[in-house]
mmCIF file of C-alpha atoms (C1' of nucleotides) in Angstrom:
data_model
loop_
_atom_site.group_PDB
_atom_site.id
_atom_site.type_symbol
_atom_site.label_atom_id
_atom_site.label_comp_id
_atom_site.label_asym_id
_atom_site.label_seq_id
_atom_site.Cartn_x
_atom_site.Cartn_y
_atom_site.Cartn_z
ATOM 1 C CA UNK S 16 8.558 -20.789 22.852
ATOM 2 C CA UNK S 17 4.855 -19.250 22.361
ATOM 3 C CA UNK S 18 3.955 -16.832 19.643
ATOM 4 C CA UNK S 19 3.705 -13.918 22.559
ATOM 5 C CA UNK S 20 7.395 -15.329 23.871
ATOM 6 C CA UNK S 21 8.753 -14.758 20.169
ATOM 7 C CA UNK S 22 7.489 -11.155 19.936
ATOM 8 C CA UNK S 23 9.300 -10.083 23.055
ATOM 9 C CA UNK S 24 12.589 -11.637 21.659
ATOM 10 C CA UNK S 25 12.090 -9.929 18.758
ATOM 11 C CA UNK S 26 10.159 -6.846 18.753
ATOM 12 C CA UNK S 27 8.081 -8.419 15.655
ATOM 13 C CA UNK S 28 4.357 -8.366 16.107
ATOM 14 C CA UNK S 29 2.652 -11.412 16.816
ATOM 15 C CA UNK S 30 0.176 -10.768 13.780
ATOM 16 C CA UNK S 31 3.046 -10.409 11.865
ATOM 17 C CA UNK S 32 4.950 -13.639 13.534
ATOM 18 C CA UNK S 33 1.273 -15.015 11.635
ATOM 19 C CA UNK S 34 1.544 -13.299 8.576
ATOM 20 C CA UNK S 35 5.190 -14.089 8.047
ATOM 21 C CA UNK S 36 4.288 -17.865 8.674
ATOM 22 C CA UNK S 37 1.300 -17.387 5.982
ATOM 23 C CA UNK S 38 3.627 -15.899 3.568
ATOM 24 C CA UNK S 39 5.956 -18.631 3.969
ATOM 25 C CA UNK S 40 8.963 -16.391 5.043
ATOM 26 C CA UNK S 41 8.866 -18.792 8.256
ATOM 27 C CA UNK S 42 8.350 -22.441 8.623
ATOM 28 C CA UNK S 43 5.017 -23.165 9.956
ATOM 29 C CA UNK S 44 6.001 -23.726 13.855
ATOM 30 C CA UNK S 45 5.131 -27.747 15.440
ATOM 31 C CA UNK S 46 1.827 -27.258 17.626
ATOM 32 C CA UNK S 47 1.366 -27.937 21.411
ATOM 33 C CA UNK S 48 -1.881 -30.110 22.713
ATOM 34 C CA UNK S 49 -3.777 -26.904 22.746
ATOM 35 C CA UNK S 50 -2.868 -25.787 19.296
ATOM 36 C CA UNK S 51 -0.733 -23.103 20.367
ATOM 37 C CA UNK S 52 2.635 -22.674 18.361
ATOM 38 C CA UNK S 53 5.552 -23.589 19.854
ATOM 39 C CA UNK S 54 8.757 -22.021 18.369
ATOM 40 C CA UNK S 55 12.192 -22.953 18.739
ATOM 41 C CA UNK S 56 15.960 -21.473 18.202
ATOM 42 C CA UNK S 57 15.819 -21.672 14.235
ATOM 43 C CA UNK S 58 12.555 -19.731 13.957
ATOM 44 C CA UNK S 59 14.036 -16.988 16.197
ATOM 45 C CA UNK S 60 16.949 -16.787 14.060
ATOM 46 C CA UNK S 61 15.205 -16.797 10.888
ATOM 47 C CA UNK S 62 12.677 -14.545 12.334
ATOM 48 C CA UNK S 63 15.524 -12.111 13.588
ATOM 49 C CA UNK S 64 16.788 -12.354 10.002
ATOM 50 C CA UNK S 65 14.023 -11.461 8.373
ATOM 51 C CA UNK S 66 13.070 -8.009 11.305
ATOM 52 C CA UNK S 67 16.934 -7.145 10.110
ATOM 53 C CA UNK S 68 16.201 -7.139 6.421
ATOM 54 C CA UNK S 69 12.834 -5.649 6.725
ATOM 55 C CA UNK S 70 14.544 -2.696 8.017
ATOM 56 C CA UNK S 71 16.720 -2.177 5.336
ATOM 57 C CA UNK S 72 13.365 -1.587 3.834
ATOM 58 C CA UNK S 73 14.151 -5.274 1.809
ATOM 59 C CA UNK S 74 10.802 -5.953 0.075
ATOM 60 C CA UNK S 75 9.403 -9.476 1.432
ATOM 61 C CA UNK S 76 10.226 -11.246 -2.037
ATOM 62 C CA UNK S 77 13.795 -10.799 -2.154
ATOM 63 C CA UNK S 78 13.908 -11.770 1.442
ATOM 64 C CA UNK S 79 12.839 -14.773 0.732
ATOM 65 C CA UNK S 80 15.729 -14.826 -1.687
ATOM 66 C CA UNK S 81 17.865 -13.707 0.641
ATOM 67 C CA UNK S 82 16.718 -16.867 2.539
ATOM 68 C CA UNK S 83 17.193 -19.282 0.020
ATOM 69 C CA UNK S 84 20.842 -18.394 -0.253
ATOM 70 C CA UNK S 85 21.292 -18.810 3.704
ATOM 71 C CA UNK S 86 19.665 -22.464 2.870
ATOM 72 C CA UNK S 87 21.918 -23.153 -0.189
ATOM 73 C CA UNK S 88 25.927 -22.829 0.906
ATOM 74 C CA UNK S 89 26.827 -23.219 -2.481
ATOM 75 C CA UNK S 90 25.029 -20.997 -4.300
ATOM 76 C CA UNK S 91 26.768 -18.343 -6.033
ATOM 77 C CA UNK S 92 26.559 -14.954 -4.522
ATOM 78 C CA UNK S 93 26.544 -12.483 -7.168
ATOM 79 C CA UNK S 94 22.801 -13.088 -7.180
ATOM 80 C CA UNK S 95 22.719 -11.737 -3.257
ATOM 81 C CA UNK S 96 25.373 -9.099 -4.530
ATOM 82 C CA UNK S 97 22.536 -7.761 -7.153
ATOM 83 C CA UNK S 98 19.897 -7.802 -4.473
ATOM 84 C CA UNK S 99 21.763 -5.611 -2.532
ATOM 85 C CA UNK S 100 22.645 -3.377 -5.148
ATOM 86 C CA UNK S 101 19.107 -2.657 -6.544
ATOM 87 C CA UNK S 102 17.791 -2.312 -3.113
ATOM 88 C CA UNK S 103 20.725 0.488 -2.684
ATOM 89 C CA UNK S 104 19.275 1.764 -5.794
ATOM 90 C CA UNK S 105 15.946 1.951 -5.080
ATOM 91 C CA UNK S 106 17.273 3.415 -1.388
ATOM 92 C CA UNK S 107 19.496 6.187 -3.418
ATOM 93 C CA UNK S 108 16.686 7.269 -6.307
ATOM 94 C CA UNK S 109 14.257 7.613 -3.365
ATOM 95 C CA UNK S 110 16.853 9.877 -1.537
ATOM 96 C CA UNK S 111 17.294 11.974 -4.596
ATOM 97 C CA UNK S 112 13.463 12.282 -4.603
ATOM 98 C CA UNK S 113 13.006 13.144 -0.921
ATOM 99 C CA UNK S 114 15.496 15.475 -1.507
ATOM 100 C CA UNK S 115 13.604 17.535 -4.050
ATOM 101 C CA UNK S 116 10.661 17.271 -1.991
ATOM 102 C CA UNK S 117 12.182 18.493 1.331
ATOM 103 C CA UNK S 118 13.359 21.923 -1.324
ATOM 104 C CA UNK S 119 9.900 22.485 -2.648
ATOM 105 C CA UNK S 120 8.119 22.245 0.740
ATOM 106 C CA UNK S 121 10.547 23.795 2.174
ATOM 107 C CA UNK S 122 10.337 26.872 -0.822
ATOM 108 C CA UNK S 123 6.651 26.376 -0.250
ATOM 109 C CA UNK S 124 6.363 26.888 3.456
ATOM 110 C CA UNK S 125 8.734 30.157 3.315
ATOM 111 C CA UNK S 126 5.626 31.529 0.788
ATOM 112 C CA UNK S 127 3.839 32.181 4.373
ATOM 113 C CA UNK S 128 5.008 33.833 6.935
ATOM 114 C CA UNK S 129 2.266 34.955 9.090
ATOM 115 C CA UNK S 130 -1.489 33.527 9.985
ATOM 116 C CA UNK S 131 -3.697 35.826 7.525
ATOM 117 C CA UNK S 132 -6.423 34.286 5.148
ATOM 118 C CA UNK S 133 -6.819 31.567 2.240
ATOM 119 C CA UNK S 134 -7.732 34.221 0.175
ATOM 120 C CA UNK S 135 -4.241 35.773 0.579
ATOM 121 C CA UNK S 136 -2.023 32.296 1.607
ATOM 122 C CA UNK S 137 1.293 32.410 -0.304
ATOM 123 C CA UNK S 138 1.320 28.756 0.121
ATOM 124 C CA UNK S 139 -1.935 27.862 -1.205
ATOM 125 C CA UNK S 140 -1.415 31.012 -4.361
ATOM 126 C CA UNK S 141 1.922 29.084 -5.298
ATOM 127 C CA UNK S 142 0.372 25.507 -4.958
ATOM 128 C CA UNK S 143 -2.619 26.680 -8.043
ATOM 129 C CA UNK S 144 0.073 28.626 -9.778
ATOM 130 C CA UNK S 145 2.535 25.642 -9.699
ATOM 131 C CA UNK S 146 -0.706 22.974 -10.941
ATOM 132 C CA UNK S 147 -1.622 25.480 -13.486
ATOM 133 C CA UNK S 148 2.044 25.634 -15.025
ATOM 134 C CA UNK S 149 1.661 21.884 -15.218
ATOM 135 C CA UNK S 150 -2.059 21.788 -16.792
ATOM 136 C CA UNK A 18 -13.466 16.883 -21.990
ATOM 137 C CA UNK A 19 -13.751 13.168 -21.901
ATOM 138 C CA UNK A 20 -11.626 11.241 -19.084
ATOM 139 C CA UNK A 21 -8.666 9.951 -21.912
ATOM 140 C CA UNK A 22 -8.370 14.119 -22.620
ATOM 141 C CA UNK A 23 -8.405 14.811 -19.026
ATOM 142 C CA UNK A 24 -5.658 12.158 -18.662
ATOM 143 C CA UNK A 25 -3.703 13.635 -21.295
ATOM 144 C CA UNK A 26 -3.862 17.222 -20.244
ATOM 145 C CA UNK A 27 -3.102 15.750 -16.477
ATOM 146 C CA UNK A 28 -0.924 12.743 -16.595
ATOM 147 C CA UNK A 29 -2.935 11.228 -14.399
ATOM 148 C CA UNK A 30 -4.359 7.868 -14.687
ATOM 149 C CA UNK A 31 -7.755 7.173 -15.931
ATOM 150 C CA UNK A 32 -8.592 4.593 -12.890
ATOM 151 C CA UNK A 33 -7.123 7.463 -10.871
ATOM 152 C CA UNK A 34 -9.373 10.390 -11.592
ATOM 153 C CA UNK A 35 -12.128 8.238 -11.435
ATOM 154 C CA UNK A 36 -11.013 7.029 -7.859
ATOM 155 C CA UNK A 37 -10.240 10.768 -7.147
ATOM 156 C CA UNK A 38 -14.124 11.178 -8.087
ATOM 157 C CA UNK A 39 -15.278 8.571 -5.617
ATOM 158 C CA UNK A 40 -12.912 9.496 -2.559
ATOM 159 C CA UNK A 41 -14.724 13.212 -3.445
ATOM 160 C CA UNK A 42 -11.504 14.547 -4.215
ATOM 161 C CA UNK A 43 -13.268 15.658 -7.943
ATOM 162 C CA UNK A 44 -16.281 16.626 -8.225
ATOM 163 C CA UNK A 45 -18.795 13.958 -10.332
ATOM 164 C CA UNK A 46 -18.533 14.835 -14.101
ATOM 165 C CA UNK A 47 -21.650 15.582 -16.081
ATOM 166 C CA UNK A 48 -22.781 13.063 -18.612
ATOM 167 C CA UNK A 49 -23.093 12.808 -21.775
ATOM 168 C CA UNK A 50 -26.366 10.973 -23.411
ATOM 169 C CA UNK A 51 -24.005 8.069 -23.826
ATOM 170 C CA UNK A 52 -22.809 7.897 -20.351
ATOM 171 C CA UNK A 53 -19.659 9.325 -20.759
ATOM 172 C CA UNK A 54 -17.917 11.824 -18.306
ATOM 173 C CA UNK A 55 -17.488 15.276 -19.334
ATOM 174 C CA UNK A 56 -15.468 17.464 -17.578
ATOM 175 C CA UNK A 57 -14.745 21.258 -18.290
ATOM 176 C CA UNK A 58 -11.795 23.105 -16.813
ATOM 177 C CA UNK A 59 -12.311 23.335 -13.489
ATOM 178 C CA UNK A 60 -12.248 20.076 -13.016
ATOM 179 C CA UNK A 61 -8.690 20.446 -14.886
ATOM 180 C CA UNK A 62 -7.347 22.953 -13.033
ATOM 181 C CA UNK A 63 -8.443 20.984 -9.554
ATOM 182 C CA UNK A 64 -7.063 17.813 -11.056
ATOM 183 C CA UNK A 65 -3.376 19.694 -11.170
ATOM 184 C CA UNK A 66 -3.743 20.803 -7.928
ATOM 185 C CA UNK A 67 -4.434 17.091 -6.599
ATOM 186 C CA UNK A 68 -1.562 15.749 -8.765
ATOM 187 C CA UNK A 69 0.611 18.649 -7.624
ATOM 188 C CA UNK A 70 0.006 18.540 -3.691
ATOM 189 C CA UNK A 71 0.249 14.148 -4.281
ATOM 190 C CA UNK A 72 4.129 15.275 -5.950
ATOM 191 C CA UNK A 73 4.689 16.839 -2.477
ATOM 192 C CA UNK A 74 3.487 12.863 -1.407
ATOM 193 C CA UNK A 75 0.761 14.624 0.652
ATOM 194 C CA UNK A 76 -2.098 11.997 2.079
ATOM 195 C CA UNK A 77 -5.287 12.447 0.028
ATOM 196 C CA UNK A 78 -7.011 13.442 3.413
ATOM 197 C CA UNK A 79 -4.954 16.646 3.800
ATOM 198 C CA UNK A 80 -5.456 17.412 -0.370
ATOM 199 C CA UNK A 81 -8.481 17.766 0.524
ATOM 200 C CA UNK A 82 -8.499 19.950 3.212
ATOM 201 C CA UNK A 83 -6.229 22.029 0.910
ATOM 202 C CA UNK A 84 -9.045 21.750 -1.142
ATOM 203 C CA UNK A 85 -11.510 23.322 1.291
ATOM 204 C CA UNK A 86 -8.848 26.291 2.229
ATOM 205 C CA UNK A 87 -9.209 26.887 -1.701
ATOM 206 C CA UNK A 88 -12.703 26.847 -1.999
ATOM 207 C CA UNK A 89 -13.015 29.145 1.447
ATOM 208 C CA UNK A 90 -10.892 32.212 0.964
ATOM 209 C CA UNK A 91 -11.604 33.724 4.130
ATOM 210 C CA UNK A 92 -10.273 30.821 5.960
ATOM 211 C CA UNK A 93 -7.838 31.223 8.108
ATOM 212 C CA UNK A 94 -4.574 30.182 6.578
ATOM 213 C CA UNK A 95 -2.539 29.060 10.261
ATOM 214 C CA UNK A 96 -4.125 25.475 9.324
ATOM 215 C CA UNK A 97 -2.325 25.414 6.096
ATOM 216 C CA UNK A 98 0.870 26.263 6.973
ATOM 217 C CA UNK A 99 0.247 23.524 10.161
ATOM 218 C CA UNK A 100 -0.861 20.733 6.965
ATOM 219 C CA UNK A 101 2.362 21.570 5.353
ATOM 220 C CA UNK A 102 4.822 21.846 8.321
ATOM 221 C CA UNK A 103 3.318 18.314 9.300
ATOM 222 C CA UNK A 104 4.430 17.154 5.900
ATOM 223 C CA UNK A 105 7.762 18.681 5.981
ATOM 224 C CA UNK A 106 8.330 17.118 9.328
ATOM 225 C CA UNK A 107 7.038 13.802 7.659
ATOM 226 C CA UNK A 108 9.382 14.437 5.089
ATOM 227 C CA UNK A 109 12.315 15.549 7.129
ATOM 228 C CA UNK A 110 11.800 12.212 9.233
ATOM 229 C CA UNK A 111 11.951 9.432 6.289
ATOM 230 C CA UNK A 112 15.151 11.461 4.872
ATOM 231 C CA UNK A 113 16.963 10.844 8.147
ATOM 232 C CA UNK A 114 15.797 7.118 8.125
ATOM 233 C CA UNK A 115 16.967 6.821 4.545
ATOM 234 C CA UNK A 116 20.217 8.526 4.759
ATOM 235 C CA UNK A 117 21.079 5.736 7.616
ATOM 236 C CA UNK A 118 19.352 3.244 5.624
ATOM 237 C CA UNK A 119 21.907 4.115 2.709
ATOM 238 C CA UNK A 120 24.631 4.139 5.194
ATOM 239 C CA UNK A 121 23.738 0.679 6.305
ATOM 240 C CA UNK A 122 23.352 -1.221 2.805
ATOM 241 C CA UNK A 123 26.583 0.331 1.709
ATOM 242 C CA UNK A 124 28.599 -0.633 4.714
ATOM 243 C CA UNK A 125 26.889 -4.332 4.038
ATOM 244 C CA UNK A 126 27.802 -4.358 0.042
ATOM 245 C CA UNK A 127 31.088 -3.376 0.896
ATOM 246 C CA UNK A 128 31.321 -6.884 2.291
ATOM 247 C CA UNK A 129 31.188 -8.794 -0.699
ATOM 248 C CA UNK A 130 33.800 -7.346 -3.422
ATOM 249 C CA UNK A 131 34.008 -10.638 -5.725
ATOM 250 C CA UNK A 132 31.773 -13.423 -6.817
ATOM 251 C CA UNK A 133 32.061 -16.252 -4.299
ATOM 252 C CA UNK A 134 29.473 -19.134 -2.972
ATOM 253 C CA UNK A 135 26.943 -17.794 -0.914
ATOM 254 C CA UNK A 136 28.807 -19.675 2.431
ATOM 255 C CA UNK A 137 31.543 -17.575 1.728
ATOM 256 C CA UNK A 138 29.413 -14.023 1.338
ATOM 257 C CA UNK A 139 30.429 -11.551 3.475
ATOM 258 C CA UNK A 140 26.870 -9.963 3.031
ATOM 259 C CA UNK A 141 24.785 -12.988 4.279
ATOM 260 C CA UNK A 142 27.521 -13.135 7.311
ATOM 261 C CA UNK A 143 27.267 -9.843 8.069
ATOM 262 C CA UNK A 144 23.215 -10.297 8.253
ATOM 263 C CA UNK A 145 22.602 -12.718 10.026
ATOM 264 C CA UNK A 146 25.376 -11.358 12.600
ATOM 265 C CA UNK A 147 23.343 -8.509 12.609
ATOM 266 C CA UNK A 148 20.125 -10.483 13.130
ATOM 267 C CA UNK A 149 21.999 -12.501 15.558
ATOM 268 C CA UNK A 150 22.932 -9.793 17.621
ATOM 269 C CA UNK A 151 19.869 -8.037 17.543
ATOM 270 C CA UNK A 152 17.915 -11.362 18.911
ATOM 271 C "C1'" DA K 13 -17.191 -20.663 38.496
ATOM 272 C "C1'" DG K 14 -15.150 -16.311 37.152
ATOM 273 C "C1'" DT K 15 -11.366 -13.707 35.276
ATOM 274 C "C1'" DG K 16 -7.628 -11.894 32.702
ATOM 275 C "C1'" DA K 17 -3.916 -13.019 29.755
ATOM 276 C "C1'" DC K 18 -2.880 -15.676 26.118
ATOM 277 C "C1'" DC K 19 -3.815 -18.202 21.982
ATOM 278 C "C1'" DC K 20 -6.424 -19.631 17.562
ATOM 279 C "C1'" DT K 21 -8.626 -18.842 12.578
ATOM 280 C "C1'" DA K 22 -10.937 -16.182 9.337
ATOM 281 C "C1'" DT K 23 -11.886 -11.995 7.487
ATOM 282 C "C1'" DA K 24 -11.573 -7.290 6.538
ATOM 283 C "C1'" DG K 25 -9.340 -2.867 6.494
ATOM 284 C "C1'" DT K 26 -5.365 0.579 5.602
ATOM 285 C "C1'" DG K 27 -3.612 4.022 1.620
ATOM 286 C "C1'" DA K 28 -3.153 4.956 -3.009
ATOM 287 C "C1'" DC K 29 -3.538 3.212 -6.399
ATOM 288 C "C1'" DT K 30 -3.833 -0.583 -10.439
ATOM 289 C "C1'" DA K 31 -5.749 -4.350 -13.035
ATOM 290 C "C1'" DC K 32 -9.295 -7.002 -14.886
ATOM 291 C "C1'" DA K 33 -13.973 -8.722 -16.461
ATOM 292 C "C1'" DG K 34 -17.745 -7.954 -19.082
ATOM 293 C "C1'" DA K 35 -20.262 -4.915 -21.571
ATOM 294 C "C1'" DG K 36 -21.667 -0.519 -24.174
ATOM 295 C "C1'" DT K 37 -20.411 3.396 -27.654
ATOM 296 C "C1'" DC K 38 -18.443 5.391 -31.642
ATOM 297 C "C1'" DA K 39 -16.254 6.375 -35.955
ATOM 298 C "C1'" DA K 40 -14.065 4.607 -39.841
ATOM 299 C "C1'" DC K 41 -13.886 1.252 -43.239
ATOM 300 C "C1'" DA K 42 -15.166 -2.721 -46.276
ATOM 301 C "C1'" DT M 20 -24.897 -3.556 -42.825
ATOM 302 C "C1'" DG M 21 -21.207 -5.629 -40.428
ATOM 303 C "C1'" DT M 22 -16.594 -5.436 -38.589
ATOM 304 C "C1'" DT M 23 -12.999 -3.464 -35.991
ATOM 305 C "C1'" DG M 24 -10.223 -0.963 -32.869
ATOM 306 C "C1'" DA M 25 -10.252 2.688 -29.663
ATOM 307 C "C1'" DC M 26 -12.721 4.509 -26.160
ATOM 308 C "C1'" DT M 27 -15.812 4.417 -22.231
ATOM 309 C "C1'" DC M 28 -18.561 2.421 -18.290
ATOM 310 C "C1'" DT M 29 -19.309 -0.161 -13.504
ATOM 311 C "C1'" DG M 30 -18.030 -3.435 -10.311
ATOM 312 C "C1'" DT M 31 -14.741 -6.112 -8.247
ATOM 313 C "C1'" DA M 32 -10.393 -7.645 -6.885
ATOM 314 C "C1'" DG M 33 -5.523 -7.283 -6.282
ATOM 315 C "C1'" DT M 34 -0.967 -4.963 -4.796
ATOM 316 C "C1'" DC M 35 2.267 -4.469 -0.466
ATOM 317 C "C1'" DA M 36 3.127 -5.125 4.290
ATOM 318 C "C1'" DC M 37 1.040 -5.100 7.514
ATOM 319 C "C1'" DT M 38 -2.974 -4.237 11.238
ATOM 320 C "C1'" DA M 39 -7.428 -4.791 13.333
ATOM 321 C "C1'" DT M 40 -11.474 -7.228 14.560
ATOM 322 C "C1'" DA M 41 -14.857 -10.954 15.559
ATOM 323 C "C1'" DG M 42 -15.749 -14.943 17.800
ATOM 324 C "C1'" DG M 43 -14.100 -18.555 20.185
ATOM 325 C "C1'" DG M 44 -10.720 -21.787 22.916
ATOM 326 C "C1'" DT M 45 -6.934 -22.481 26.734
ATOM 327 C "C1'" DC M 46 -4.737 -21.788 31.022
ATOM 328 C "C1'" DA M 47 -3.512 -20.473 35.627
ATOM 329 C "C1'" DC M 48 -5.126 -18.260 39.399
ATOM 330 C "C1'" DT M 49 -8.725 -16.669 42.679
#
DNA sequence: AGTGACCCTATAGTGACTACAGAGTCAACA
DNA sequence: TGTTGACTCTGTAGTCACTATAGGGTCACT
């Protein structure tokens, strides 16, 4: 399987496919005649793998963790156990955050309700106001 | 006011303002005979409002439009409202993909209640099923 | 031969910082 | 005067996870 083959079974960018190899997240792939790649069924899996942990926002490092586990049968899995949890943590004190944002732009945006000037924006007047409570 | 007093007063970092004063965010600081930046209070008072609009994780571009409507009263203020509704949407978005983000990692911890080997981890399984499925 | 799709490597850029190297300045102290 | 620690400066590079670009090769088809 090509590079270009690889990205259609899995959505990952073939820059990325590159990147990932680079990083060492995927085994460098055997090379045809023409120095093309040529993939097979492991690198899609592991590939697949990785696109799944990326999108629980997994930073690359601890996928590579992650990884290692897969590799290692015997390993003991609290580590993988703690992964998860600090990347739920992470997830949940980032929630909290957004949260608190959403309010205060939300508070913000109700400051203006019709088109008039700077000079008399409720948005912009509560934006100095709020930086000047914090100076 | 040299930079260490501005980052007192602000929080913000020294290697920040001064990157805030080459994006143009800040205006350049006078100098004193030594070299050393001197700022007075406007450059304060902007330095809130950049720290405060960056709390609202608002892209430095759009501060500084922000910036503009400030220093142009007679603006009209239908572009501000538009910078901020584009943030709240921005905003409104990533909470969504968190909150199933969350979702997902807790379903997937729930998988693994005790320490085991990593063979035997119901959170690896359940990945690379997931990855498996999705390839 | 020309052409378009595909592939390659190397390098640089994105956004918002953050760190570091090497050097100058300053005030306090011995 | 010299030393010292805190402060400042500029320039450069690194962080993270990509993403884009330049310049060039390969391949199948016309």
């Amino acid at each position: 399987m090509r590079i270009g083959e690889l990205h259609q079974a899995t959505g990952v960018n073939i820059e990325t496919i590159r990147y990932y190899e680079k990083e060492g997240l995927l085994a460098a792939a055997a090379r045809s005649a023409n120095g093309y790649r040529n993939y097979n069924a492991a690198h899609l899996e592991r590939l697949s793998f990785i696109r799944h942990c990326r999108a629980l926002e997994m930073p690359l490092a601890e996928i590579k963790q992650m990884l290692d586990f897969v590799a290692h049968p015997e390993a003991d899995c609290g580590d993988i156990n703690r992964l998860i949890d600090e990347q739920l943590t992470r997830v949940r004190v980032r929630l909290r955050s957004m949260h608190a944002l959403e309010k205060q732009l939300s508070q913000l945006r109700a400051q203006c309700g019709k088109s008039h000037t700077a000079a008399e924006c409720g948005i912009l007047h509560e934006l100095v106001v709020a930086a000047q409570g914090e100076a």
